[in-house]
PDB file of C-alpha atoms in Angstrom:
ATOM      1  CA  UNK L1388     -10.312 -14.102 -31.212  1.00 54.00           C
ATOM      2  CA  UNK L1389      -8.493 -15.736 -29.173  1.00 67.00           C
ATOM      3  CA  UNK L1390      -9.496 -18.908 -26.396  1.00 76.00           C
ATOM      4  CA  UNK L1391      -8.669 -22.717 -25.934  1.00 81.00           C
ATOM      5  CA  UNK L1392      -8.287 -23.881 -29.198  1.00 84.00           C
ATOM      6  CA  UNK L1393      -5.957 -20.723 -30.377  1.00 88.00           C
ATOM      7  CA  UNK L1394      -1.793 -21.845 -30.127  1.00 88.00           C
ATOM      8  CA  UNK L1395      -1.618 -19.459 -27.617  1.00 86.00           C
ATOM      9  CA  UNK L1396      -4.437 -21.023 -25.290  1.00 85.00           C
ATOM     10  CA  UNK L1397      -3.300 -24.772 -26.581  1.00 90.00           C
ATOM     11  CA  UNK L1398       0.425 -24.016 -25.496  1.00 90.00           C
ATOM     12  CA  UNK L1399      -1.111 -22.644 -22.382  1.00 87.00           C
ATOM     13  CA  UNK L1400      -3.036 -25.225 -20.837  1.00 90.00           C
ATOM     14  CA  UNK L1401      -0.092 -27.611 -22.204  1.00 92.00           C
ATOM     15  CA  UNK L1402       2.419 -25.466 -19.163  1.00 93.00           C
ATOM     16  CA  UNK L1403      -0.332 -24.676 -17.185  1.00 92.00           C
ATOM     17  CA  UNK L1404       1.395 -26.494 -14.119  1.00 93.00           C
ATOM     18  CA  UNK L1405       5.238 -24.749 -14.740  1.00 95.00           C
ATOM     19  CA  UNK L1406       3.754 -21.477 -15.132  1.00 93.00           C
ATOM     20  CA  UNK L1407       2.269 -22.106 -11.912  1.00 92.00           C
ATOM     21  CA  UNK L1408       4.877 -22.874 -10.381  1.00 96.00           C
ATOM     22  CA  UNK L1409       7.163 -19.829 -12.312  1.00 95.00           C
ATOM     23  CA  UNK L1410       4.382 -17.672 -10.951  1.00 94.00           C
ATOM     24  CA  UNK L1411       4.471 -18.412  -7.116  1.00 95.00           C
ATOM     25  CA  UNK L1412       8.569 -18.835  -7.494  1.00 96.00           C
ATOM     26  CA  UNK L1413       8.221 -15.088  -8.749  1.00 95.00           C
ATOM     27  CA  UNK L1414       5.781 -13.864  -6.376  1.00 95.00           C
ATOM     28  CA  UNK L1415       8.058 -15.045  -3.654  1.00 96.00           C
ATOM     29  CA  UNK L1416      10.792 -14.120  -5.311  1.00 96.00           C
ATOM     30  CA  UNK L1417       9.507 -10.329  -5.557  1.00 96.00           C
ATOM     31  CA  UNK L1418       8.203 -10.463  -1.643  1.00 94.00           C
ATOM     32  CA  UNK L1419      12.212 -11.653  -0.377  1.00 95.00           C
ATOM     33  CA  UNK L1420      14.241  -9.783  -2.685  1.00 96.00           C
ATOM     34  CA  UNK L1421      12.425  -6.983  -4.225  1.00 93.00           C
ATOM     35  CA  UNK L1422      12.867  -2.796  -3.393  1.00 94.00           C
ATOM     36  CA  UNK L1423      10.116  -1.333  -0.858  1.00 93.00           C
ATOM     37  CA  UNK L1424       8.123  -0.444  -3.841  1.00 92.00           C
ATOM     38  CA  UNK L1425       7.550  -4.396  -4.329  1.00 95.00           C
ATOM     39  CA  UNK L1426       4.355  -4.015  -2.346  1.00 93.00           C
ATOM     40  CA  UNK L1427       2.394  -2.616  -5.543  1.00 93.00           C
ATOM     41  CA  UNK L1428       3.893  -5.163  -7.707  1.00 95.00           C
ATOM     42  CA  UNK L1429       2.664  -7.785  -5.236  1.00 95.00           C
ATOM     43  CA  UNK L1430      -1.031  -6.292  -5.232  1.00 94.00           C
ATOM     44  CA  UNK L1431      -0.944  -6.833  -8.957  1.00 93.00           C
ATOM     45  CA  UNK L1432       0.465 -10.113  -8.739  1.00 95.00           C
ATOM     46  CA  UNK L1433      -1.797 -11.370  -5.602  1.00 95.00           C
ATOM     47  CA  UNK L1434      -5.038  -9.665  -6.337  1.00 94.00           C
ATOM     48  CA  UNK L1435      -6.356 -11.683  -9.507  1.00 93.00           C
ATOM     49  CA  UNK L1436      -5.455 -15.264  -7.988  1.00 94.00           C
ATOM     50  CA  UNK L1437      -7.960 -14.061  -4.688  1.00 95.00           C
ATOM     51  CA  UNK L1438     -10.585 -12.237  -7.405  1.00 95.00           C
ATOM     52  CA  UNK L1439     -10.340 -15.970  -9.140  1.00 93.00           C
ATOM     53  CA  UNK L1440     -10.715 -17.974  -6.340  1.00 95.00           C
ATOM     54  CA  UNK L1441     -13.680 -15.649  -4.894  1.00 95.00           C
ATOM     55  CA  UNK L1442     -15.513 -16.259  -8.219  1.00 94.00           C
ATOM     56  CA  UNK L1443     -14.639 -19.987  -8.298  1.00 94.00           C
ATOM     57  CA  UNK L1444     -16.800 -20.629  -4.884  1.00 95.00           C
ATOM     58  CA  UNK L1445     -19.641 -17.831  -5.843  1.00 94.00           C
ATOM     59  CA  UNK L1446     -18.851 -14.906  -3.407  1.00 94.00           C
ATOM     60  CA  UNK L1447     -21.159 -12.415  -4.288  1.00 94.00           C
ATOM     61  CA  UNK L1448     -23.054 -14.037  -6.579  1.00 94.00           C
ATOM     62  CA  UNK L1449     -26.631 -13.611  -4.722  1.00 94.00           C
ATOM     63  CA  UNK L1450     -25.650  -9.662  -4.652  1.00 95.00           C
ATOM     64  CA  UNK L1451     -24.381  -9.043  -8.118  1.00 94.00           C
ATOM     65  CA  UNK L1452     -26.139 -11.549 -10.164  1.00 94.00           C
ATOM     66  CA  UNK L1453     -24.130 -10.881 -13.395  1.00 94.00           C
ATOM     67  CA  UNK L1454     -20.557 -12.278 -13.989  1.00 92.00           C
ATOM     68  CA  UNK L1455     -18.926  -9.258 -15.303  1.00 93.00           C
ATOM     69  CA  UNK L1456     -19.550  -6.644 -12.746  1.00 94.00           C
ATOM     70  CA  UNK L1457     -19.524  -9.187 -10.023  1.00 95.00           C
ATOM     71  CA  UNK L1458     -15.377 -10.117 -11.776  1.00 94.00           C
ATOM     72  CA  UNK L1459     -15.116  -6.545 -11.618  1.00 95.00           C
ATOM     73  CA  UNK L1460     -15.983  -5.921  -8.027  1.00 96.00           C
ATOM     74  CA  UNK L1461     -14.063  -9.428  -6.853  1.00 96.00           C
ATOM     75  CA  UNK L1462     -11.073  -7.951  -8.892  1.00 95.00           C
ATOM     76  CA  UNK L1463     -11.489  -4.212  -6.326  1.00 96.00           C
ATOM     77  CA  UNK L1464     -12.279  -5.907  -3.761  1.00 96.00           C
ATOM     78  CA  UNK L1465      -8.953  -8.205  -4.014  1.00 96.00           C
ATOM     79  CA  UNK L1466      -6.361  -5.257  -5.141  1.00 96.00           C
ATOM     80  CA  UNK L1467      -7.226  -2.204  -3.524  1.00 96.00           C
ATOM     81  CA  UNK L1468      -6.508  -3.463  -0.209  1.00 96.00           C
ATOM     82  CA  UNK L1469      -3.175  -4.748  -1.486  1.00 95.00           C
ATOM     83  CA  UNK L1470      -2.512  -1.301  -2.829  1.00 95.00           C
ATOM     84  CA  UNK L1471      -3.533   0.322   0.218  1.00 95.00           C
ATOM     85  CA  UNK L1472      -1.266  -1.770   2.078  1.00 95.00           C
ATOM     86  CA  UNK L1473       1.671  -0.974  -0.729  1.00 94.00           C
ATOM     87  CA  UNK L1474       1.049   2.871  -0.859  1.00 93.00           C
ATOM     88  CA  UNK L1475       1.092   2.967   3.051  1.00 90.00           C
ATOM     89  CA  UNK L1476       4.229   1.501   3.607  1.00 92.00           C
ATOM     90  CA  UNK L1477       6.203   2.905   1.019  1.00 92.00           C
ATOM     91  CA  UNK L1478       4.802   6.355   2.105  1.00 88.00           C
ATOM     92  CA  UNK L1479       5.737   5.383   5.653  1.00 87.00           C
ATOM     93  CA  UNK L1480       9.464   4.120   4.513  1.00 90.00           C
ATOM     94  CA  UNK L1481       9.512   7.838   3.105  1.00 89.00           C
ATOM     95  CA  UNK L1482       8.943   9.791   6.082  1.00 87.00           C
ATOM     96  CA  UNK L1483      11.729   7.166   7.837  1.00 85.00           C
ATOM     97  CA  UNK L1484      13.722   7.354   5.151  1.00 87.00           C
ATOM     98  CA  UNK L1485      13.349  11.421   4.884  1.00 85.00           C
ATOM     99  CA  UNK L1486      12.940  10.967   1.272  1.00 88.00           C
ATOM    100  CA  UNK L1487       9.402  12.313   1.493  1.00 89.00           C
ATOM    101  CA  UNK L1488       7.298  13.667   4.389  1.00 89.00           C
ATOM    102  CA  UNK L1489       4.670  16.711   5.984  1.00 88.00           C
ATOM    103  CA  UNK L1490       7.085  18.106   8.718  1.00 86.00           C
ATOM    104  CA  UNK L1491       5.578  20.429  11.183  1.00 84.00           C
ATOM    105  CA  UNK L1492       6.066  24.066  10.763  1.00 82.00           C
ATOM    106  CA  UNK L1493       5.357  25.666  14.591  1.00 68.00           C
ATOM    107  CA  UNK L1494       4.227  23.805  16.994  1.00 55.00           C
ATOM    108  CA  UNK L1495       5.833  22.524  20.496  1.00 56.00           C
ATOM    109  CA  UNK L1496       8.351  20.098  19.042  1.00 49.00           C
ATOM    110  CA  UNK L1497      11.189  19.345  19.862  1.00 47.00           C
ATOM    111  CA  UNK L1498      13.078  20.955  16.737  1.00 51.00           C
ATOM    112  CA  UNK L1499      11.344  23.805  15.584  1.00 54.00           C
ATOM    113  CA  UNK L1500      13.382  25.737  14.015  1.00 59.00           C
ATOM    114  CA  UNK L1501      16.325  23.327  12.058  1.00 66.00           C
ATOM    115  CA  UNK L1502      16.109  22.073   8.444  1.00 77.00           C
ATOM    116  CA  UNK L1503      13.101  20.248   7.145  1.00 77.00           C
ATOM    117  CA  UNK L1504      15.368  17.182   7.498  1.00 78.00           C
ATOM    118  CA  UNK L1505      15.753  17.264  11.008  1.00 81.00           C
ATOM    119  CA  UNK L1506      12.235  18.906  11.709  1.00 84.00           C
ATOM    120  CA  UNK L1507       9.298  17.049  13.412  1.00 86.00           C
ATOM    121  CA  UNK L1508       7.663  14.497  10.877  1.00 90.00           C
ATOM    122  CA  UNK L1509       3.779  14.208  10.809  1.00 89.00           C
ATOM    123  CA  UNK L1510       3.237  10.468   9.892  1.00 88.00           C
ATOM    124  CA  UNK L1511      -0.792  10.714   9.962  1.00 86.00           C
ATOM    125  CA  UNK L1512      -3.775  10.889  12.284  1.00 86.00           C
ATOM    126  CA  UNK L1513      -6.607   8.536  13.651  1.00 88.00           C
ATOM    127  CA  UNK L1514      -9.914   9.954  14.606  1.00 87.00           C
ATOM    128  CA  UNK L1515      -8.975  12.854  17.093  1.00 87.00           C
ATOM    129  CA  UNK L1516      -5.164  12.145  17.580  1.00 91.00           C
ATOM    130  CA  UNK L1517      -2.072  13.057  15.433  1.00 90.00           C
ATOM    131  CA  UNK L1518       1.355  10.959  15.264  1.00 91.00           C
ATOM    132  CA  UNK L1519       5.060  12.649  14.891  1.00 90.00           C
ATOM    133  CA  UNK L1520       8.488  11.382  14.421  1.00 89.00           C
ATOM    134  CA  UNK L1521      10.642  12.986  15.451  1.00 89.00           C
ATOM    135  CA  UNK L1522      14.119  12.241  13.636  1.00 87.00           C
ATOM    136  CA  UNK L1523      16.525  13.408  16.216  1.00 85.00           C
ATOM    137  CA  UNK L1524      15.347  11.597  19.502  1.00 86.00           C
ATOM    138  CA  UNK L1525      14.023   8.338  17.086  1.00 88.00           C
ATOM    139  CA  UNK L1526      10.512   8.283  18.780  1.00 91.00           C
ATOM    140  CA  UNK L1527       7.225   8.488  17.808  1.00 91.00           C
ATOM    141  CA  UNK L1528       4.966  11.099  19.617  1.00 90.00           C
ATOM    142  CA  UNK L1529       1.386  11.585  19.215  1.00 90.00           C
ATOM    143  CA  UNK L1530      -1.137  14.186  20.676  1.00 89.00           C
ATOM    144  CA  UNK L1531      -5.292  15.085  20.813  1.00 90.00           C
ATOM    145  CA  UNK L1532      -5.687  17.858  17.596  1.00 83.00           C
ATOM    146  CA  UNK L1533      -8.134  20.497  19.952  1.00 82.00           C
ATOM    147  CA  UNK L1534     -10.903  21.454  18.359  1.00 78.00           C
ATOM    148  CA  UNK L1535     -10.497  24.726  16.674  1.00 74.00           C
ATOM    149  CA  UNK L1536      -6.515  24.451  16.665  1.00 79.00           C
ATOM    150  CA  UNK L1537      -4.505  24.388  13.361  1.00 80.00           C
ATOM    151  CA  UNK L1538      -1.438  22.209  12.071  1.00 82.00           C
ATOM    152  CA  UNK L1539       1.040  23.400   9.944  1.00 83.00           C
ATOM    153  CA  UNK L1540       2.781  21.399   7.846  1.00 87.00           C
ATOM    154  CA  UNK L1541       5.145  21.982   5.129  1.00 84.00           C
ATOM    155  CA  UNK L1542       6.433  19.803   2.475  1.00 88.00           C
ATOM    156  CA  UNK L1543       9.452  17.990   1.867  1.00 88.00           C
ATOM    157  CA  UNK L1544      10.343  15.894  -1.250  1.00 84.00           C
ATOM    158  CA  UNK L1545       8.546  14.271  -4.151  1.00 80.00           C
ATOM    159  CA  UNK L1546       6.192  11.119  -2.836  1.00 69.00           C
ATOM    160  CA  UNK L1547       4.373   8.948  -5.392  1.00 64.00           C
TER     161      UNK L1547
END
């Protein structure tokens, strides 16, 4: 076992303050100068520090009376916002990108029948509504999915 008193955790709490400070230097590091797929390194990197300090002031802790599921659930409830946040914009920098995207197979856009590279783009949809890019004109369009009307979309590329 490991803990305080092991070399590790003695040599540890001896650097506790420069790894600190190596930590945020990295973390900001990563969020300047790191590739668009820096956003799930930086839901890794920010989520325990927020778990930590949720635990530290007792969030939760009349709802989940125990320490290790309530750790657990701080943890989630930290990261996978952070991931969300990651996954949609490097999914989003895809379809810009036209590394990977849905593009629409008939409809009334603008180019219907060109390559799936210059085709309409579906980006994603909110309640009742859809949202396009369309790569030609560089503008976003969006329209009300009727009720009992289908969207076809065909895939292009390899997303994560």
């Amino acid at each position: 076992g490991g803990g305080r008193n092991s070399v590790a955790g003695r040599f540890l709490l001896k650097h506790k303050g420069l790894m600190g400070i190596l930590y945020i230097a990295g973390t900001l590091a990563i969020l300047v100068f790191g590739p668009i797929e820096k956003w799930l390194v930086l839901a890794a990197l920010l989520g325990p520090p927020i778990a930590l300090y949720a635990r530290e002031r007792n969030f939760l802790v009349y709802q989940i009376p125990a320490e290790a599921p309530r750790s657990v659930c701080l943890f989630l409830l930290a990261t996978l916002p952070l991931f969300a946040f990651g996954l949609g914009k490097i999914g989003a920098n895809s379809v810009l990108e036209g590394k990977a995207f849905y593009y629409v197979i008939d409809n009334d856009s603008i180019t219907p029948n060109s390559e799936p590279s210059q085709r309409t783009r579906f980006i994603g949809r909110a309640g009742d509504f859809v949202f396009f890019w369309e790569p030609k004109e560089s503008i976003i369009s969006f329209s009300k999915l009727e009720a009992g009307k289908s969207l076809r979309l065909g895939k292009f590329g390899q997303s994560i």
